[in-house]
PDB file of C-alpha atoms in Angstrom:
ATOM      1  CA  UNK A   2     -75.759  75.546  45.632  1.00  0.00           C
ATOM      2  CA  UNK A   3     -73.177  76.024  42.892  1.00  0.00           C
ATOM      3  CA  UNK A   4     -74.659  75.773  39.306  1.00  0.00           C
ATOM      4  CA  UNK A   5     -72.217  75.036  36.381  1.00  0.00           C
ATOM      5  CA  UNK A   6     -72.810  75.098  32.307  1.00  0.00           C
ATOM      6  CA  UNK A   7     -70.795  72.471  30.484  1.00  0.00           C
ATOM      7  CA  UNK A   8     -73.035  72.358  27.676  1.00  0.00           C
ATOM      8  CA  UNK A   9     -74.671  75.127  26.200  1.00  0.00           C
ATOM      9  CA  UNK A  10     -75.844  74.767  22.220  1.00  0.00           C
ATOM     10  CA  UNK A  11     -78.699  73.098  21.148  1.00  0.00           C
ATOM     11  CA  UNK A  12     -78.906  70.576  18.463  1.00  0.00           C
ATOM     12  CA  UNK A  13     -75.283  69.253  17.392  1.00  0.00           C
ATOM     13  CA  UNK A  14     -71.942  70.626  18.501  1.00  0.00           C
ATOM     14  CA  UNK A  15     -70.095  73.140  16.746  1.00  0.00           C
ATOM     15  CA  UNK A  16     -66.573  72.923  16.409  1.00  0.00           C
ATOM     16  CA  UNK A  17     -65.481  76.137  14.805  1.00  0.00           C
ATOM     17  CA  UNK A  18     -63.382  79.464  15.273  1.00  0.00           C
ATOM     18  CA  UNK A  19     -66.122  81.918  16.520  1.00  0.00           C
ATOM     19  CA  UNK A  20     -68.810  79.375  18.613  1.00  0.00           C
ATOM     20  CA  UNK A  21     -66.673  78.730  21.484  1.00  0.00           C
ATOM     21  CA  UNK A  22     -67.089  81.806  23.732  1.00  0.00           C
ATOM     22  CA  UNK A  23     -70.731  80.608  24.450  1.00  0.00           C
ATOM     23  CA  UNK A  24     -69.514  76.916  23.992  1.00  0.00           C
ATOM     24  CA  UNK A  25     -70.235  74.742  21.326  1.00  0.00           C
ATOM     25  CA  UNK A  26     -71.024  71.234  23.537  1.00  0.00           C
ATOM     26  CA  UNK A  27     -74.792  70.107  23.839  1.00  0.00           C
ATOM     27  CA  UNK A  28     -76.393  70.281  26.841  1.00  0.00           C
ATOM     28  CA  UNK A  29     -75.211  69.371  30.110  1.00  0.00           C
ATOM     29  CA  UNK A  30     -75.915  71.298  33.559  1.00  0.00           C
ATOM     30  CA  UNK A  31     -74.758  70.526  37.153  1.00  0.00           C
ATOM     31  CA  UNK A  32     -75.485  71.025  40.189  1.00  0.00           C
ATOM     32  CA  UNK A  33     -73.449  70.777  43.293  1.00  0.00           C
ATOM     33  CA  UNK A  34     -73.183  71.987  47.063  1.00  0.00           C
ATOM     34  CA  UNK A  35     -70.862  75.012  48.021  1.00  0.00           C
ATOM     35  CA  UNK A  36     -68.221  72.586  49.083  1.00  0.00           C
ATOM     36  CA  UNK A  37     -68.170  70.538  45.130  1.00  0.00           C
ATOM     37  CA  UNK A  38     -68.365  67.044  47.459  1.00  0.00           C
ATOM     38  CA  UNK A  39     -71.164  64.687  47.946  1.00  0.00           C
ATOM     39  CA  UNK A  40     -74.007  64.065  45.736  1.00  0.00           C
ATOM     40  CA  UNK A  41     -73.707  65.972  41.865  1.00  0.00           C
ATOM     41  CA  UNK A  42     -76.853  66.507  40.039  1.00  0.00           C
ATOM     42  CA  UNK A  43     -76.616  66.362  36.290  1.00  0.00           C
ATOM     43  CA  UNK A  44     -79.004  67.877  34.039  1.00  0.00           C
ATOM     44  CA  UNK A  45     -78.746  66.162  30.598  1.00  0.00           C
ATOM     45  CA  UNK A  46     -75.940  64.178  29.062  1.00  0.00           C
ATOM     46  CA  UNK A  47     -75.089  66.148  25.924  1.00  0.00           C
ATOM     47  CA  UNK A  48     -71.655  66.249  25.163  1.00  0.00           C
ATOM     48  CA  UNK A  49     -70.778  68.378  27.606  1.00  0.00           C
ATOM     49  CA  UNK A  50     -71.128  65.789  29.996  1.00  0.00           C
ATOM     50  CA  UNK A  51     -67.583  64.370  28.927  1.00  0.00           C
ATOM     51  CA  UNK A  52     -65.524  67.644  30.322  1.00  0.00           C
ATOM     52  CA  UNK A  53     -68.244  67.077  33.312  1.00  0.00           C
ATOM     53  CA  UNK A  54     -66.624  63.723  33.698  1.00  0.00           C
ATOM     54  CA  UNK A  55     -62.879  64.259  33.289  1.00  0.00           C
ATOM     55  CA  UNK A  56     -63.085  66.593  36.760  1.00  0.00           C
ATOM     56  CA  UNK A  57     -65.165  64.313  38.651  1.00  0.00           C
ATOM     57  CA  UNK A  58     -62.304  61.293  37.989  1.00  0.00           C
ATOM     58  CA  UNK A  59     -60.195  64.169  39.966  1.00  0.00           C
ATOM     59  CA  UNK A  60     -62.638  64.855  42.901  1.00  0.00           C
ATOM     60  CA  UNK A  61     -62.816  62.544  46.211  1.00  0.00           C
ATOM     61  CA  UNK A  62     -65.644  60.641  46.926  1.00  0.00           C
ATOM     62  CA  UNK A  63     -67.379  58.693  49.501  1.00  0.00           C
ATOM     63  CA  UNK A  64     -68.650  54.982  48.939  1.00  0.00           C
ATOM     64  CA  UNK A  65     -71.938  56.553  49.414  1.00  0.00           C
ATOM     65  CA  UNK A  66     -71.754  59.749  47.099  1.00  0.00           C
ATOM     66  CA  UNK A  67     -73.777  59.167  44.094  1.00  0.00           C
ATOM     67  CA  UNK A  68     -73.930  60.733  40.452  1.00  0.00           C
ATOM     68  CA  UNK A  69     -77.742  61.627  39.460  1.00  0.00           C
ATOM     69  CA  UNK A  70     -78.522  62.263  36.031  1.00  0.00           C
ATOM     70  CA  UNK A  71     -82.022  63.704  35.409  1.00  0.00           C
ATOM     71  CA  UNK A  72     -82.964  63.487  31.939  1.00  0.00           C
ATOM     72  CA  UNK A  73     -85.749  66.438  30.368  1.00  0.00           C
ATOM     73  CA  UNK A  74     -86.044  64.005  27.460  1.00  0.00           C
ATOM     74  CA  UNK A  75     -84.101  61.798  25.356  1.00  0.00           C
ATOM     75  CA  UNK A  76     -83.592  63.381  21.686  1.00  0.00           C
ATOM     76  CA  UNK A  77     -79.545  63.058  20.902  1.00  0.00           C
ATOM     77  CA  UNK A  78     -78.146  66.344  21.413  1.00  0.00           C
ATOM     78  CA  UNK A  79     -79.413  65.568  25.621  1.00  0.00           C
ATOM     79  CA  UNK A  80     -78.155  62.251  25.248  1.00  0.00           C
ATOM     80  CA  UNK A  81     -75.182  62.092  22.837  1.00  0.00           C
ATOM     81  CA  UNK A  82     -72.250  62.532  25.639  1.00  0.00           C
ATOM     82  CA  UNK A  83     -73.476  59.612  27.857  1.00  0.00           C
ATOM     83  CA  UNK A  84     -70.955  57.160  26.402  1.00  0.00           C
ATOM     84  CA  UNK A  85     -68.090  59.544  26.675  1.00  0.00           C
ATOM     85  CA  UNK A  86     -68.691  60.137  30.657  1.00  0.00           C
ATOM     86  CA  UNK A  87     -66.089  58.874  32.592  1.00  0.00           C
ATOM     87  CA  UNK A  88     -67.023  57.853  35.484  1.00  0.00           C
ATOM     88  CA  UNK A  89     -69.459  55.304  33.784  1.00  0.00           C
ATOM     89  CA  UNK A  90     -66.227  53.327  33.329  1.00  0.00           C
ATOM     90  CA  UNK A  91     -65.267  53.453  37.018  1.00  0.00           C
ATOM     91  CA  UNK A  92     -66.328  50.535  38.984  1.00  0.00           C
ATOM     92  CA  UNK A  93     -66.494  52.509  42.306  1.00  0.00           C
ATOM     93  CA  UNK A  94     -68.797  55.213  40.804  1.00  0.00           C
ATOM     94  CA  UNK A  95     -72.662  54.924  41.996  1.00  0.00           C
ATOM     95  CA  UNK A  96     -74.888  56.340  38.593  1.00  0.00           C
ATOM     96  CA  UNK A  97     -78.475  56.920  39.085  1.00  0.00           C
ATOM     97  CA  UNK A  98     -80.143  58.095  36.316  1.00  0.00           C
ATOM     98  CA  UNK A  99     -83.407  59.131  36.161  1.00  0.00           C
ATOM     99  CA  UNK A 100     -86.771  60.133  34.297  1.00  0.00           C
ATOM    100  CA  UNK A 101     -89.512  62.219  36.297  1.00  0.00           C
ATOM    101  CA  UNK A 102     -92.983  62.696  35.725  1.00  0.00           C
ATOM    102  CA  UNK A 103     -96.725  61.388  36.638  1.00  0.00           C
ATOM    103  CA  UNK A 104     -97.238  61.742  32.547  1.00  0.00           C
ATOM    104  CA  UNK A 105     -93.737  59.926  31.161  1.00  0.00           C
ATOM    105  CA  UNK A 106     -94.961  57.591  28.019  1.00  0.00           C
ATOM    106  CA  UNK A 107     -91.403  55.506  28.660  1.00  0.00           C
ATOM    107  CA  UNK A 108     -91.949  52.070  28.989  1.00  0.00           C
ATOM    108  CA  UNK A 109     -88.286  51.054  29.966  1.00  0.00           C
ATOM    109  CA  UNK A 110     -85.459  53.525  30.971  1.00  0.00           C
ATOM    110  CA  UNK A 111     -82.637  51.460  30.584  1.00  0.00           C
ATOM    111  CA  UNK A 112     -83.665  50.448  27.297  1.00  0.00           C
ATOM    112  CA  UNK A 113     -82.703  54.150  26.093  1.00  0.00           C
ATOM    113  CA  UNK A 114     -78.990  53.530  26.914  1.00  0.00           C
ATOM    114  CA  UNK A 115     -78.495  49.840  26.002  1.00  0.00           C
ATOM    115  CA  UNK A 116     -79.802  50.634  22.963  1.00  0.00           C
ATOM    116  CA  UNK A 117     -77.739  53.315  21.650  1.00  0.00           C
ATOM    117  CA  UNK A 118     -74.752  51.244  23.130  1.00  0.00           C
ATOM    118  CA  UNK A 119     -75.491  48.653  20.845  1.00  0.00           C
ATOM    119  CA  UNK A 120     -72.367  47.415  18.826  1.00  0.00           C
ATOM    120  CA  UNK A 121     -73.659  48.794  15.929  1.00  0.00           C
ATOM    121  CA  UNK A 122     -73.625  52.325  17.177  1.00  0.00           C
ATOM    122  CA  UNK A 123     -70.580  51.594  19.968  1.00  0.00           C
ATOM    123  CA  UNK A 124     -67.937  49.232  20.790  1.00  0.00           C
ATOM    124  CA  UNK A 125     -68.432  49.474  24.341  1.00  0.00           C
ATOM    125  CA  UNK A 126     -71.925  47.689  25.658  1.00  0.00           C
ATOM    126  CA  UNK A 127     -73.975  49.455  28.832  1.00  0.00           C
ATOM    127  CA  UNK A 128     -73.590  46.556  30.979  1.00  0.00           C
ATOM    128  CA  UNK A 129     -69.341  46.795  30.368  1.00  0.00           C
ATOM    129  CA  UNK A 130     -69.016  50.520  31.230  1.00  0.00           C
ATOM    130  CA  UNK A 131     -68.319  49.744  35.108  1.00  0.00           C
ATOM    131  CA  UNK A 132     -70.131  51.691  37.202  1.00  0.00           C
ATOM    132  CA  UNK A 133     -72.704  51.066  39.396  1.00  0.00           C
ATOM    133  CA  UNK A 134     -75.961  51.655  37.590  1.00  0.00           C
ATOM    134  CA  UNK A 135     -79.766  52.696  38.582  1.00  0.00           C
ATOM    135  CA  UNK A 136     -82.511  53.599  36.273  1.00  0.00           C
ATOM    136  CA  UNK A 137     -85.303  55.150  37.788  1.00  0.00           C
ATOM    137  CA  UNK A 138     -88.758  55.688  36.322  1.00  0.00           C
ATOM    138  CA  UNK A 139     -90.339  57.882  38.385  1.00  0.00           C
ATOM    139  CA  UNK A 140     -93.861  58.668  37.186  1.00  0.00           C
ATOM    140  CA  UNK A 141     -94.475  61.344  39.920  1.00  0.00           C
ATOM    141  CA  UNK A 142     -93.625  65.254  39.966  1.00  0.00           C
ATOM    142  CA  UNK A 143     -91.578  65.303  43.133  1.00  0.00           C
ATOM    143  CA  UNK A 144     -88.359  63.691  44.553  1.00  0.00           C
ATOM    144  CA  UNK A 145     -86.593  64.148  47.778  1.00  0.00           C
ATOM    145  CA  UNK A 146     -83.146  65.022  46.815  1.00  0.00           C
ATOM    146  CA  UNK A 147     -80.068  65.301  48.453  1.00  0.00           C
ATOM    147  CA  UNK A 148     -77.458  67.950  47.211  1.00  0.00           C
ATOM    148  CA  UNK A 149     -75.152  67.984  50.176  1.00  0.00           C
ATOM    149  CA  UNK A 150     -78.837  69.066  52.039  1.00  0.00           C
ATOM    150  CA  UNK A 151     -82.532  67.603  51.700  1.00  0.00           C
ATOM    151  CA  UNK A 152     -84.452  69.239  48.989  1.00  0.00           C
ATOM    152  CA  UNK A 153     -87.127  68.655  46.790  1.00  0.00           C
ATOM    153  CA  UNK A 154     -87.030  67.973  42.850  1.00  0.00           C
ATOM    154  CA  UNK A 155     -89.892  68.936  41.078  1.00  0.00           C
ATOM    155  CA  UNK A 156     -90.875  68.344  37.218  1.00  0.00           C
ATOM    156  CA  UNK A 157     -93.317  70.208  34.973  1.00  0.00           C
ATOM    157  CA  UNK A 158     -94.482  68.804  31.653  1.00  0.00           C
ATOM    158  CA  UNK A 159     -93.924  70.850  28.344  1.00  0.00           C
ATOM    159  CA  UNK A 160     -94.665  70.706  24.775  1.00  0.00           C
ATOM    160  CA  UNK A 161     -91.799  69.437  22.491  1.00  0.00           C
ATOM    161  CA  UNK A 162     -92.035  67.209  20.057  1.00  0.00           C
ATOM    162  CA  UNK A 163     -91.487  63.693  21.662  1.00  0.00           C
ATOM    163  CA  UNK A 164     -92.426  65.486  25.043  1.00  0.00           C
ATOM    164  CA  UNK A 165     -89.760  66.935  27.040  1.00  0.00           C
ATOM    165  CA  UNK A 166     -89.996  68.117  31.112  1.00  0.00           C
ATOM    166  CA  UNK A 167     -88.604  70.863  33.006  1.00  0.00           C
ATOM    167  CA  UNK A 168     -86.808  70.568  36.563  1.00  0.00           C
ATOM    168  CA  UNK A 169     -87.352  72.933  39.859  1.00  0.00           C
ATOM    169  CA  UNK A 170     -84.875  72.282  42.339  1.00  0.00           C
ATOM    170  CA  UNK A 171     -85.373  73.626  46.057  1.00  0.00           C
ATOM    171  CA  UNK A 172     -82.712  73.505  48.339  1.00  0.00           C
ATOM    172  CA  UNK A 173     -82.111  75.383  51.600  1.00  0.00           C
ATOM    173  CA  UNK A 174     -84.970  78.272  50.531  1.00  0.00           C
ATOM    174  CA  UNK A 175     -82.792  78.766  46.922  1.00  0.00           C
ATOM    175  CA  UNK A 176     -84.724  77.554  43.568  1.00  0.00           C
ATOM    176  CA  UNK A 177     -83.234  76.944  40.744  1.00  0.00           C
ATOM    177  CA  UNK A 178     -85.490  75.795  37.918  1.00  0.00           C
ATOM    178  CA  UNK A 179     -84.131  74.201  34.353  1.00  0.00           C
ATOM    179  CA  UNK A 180     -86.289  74.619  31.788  1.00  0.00           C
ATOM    180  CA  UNK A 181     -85.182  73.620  27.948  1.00  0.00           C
ATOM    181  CA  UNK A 182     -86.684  72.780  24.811  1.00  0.00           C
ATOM    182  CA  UNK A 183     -89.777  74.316  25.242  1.00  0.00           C
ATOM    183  CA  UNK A 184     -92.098  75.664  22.468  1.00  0.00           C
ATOM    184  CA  UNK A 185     -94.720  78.175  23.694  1.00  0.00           C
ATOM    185  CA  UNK A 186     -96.910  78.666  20.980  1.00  0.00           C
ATOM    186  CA  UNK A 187     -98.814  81.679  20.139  1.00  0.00           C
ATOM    187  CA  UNK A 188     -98.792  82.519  23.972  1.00  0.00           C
ATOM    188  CA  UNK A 189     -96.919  81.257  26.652  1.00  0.00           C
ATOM    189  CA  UNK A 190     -97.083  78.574  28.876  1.00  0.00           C
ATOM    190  CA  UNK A 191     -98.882  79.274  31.839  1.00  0.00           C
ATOM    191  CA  UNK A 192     -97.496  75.871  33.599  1.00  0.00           C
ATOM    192  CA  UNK A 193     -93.642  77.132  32.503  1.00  0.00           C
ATOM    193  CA  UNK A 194     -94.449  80.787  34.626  1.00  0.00           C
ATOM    194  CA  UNK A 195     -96.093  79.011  37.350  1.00  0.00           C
ATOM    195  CA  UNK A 196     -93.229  76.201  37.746  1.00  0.00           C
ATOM    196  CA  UNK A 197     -90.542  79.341  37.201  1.00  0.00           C
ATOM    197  CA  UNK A 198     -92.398  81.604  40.125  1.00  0.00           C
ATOM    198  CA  UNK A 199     -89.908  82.883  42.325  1.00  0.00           C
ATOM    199  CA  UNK A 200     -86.625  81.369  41.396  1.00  0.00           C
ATOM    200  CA  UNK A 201     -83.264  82.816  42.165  1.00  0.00           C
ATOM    201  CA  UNK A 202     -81.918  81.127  38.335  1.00  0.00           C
ATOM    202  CA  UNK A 203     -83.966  80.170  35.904  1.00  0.00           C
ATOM    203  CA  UNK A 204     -82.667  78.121  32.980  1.00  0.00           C
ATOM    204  CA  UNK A 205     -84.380  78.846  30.428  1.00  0.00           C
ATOM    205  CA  UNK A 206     -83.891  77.539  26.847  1.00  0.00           C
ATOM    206  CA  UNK A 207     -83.606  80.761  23.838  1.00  0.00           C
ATOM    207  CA  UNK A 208     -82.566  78.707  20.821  1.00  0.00           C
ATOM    208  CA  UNK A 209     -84.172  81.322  18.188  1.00  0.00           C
ATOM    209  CA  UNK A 210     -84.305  85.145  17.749  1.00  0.00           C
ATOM    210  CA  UNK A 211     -87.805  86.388  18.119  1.00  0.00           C
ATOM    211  CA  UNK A 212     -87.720  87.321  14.139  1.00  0.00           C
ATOM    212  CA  UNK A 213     -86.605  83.283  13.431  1.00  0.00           C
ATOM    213  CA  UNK A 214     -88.930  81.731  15.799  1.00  0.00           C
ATOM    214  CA  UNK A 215     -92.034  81.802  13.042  1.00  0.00           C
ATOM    215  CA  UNK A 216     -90.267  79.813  10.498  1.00  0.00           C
ATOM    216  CA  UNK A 217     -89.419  76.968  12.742  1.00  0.00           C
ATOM    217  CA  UNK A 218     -93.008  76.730  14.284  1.00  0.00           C
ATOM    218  CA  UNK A 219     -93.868  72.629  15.556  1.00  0.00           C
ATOM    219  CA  UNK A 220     -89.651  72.317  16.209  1.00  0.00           C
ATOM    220  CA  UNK A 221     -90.159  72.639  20.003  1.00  0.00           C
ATOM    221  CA  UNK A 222     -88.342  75.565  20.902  1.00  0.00           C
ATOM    222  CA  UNK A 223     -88.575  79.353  22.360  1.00  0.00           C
ATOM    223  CA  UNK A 224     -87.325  83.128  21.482  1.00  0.00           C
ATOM    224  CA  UNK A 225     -85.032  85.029  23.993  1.00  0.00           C
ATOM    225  CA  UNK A 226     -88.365  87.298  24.150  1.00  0.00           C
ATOM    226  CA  UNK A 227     -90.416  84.627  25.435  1.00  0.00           C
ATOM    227  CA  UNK A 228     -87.576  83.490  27.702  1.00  0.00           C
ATOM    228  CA  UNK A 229     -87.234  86.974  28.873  1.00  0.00           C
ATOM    229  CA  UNK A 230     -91.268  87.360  29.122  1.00  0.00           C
ATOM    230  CA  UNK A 231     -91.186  84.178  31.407  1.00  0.00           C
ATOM    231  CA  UNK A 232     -88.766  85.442  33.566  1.00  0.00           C
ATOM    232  CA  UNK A 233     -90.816  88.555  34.227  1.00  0.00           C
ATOM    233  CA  UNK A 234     -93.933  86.977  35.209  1.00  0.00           C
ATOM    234  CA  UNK A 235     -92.034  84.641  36.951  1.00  0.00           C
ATOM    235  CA  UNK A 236     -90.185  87.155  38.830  1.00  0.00           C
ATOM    236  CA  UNK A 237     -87.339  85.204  39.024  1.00  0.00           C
ATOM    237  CA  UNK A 238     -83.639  87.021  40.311  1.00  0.00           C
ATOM    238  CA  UNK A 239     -81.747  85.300  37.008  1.00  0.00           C
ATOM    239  CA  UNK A 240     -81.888  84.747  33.786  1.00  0.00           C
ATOM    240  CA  UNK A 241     -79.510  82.328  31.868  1.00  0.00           C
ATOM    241  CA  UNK A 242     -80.529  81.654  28.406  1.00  0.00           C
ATOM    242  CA  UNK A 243     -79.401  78.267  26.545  1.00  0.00           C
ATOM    243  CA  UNK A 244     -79.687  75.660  24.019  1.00  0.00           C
ATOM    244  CA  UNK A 245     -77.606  78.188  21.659  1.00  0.00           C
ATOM    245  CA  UNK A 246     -78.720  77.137  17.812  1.00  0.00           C
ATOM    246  CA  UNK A 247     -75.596  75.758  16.068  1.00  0.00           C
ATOM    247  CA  UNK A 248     -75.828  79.070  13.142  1.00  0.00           C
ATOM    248  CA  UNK A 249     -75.257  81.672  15.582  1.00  0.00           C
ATOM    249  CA  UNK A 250     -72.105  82.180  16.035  1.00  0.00           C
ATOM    250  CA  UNK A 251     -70.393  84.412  19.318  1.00  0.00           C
ATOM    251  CA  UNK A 252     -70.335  87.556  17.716  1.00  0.00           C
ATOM    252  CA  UNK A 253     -74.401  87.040  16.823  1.00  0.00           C
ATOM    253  CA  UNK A 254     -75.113  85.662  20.332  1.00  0.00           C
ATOM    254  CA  UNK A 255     -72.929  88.727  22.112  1.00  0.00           C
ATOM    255  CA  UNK A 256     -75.087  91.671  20.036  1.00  0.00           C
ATOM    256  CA  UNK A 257     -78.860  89.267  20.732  1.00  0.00           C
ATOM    257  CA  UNK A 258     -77.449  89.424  24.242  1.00  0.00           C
ATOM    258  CA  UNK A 259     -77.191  93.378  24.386  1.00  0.00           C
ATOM    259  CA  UNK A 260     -80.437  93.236  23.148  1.00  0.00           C
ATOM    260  CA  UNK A 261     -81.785  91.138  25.793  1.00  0.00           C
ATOM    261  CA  UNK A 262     -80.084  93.232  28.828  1.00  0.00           C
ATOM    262  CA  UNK A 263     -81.299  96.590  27.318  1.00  0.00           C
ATOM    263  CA  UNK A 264     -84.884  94.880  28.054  1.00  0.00           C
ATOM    264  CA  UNK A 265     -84.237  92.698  30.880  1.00  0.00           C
ATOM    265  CA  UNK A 266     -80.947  93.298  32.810  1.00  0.00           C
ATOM    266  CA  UNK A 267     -80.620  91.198  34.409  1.00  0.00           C
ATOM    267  CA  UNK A 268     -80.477  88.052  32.013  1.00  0.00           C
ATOM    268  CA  UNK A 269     -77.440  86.077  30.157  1.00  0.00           C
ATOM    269  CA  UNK A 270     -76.473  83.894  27.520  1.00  0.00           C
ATOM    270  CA  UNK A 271     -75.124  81.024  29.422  1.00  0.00           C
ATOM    271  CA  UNK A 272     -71.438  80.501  28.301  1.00  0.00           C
ATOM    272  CA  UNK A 273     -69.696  77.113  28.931  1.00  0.00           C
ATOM    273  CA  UNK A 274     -68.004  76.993  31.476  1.00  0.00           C
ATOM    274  CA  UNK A 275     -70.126  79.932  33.525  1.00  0.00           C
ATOM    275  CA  UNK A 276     -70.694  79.193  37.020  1.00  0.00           C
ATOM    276  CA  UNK A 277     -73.400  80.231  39.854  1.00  0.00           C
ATOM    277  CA  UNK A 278     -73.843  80.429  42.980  1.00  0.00           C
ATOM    278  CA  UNK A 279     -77.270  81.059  44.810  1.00  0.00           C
TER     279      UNK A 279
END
């Protein structure tokens, strides 16, 4: 599978000389087969879902390929891109999108988008974007997916404020599993190391600097250390830290990131526009 940042920072986008070597779009992750046809799975709609969209108008596909964007939860710097995605305008474009887990307090997925497509936030409604739309509620913790090959889907519950869920994606005997906004605590989530065991890239988010991380306690997020510490236990083959807070700036991020490798080598700050390939 081929795994590909176009969204990196955490919180709001950053615009400015100096954030843009480690990207300064919201979240967005996808995830394609070796040949970049067939089925695309999209991890959050931040706003790096728009540069997402302007190379999928360019790529072929079949009546039956379908866009699939899995959701870890809803707060706006996951969501903020949606209405900027292009291939929500195109009629011939199949768009599932999806929520996954047995403990998901959402009463109505489609809700989410209609809402914030209301005419007082957008001029452009939900139901005139085009495509072909499916929500999916799926209060279970794993999903037969199709990436070009049958896989599973798997989602772990974490603590964020709001709640928030992490993905592990099996395809072929590779794992990748995307894990962001995520607080800890005082010691680390033993569900997070489990759900991480063994995967070839873990996603993991790193939005503070172990020396921040106590003055935003309750703001549901992690340290590179605890990142770094989860990808030990885990044993995992990769580490690509995210979710970038908007303050550091590349120069910061590049010296944390020497840091990190002097500890763990073999571990990254994911950069827009970085791609994988397990």
């Amino acid at each position: 599978m081929i795994i590909k940042f176009y969204g990196t920072r955490g919180s709001i986008p950053v615009c400015e000389k100096g954030f843009q070597e480690f990207g300064g779009n919201t979240t967005c992750v996808a995830v394609m087969d070796d040949s970049k046809e067939g089925d695309i799975l999209i991890f959050d709609a931040g706003t790096g879902i728009r540069n997402l969209g302007k190379e999928l108008m360019q790529r072929p596909f079949k009546p039956e390929d379908k866009i699939v964007i899995a959701f870890s939860h809803f707060h706006w710097d996951h969501l903020q891109g949606f209405p900027f995605f292009g291939p929500a305008y195109d009629a011939s474009k199949k768009i599932d999108i999806i929520a996954m887990g047995k403990d998901l307090n959402i009463p109505d997925l489609k809700s989410i988008f209609t809402h914030q497509m209301e005419s007082t936030f957008f001029p452009i409604s939900l139901d005139n974007m085009g495509a072909d739309f499916n929500f999916h509620l799926k209060k279970k913790n794993e999903e037969v997916f199709n990436t070009g090959s049958r896989g599973r889907l798997l989602s772990n519950a974490h603590s964020h404020p709001g709640g928030a869920h992490g993905y592990r994606l099996e395809v072929n005997g590779k794992i990748l599993v995307y894990c962001t906004d995520v607080e800890h605590g005082d010691t680390l989530d033993k569900k997070v190391i489990d759900f991480a065991q063994g995967a070839d890239v873990l996603i993991h988010e790193a939005q503070y600097t172990p020396e921040e991380l106590p003055k935003f306690k309750g703001w549901g997020h992690s340290s590179w250390e605890q990142a770094i510490e989860v990808a030990k236990l885990a044993k995992v083959k990769k580490l690509y830290m995210t979710h970038h807070d908007p303050e550091h700036n590349d120069d910061f991020i590049r010296a944390e990131e020497k840091k990190c490798q002097a500890i763990y080598s073999n571990c990254f700050f994911a950069r827009e526009g970085d791609e994988i390939k397990i």
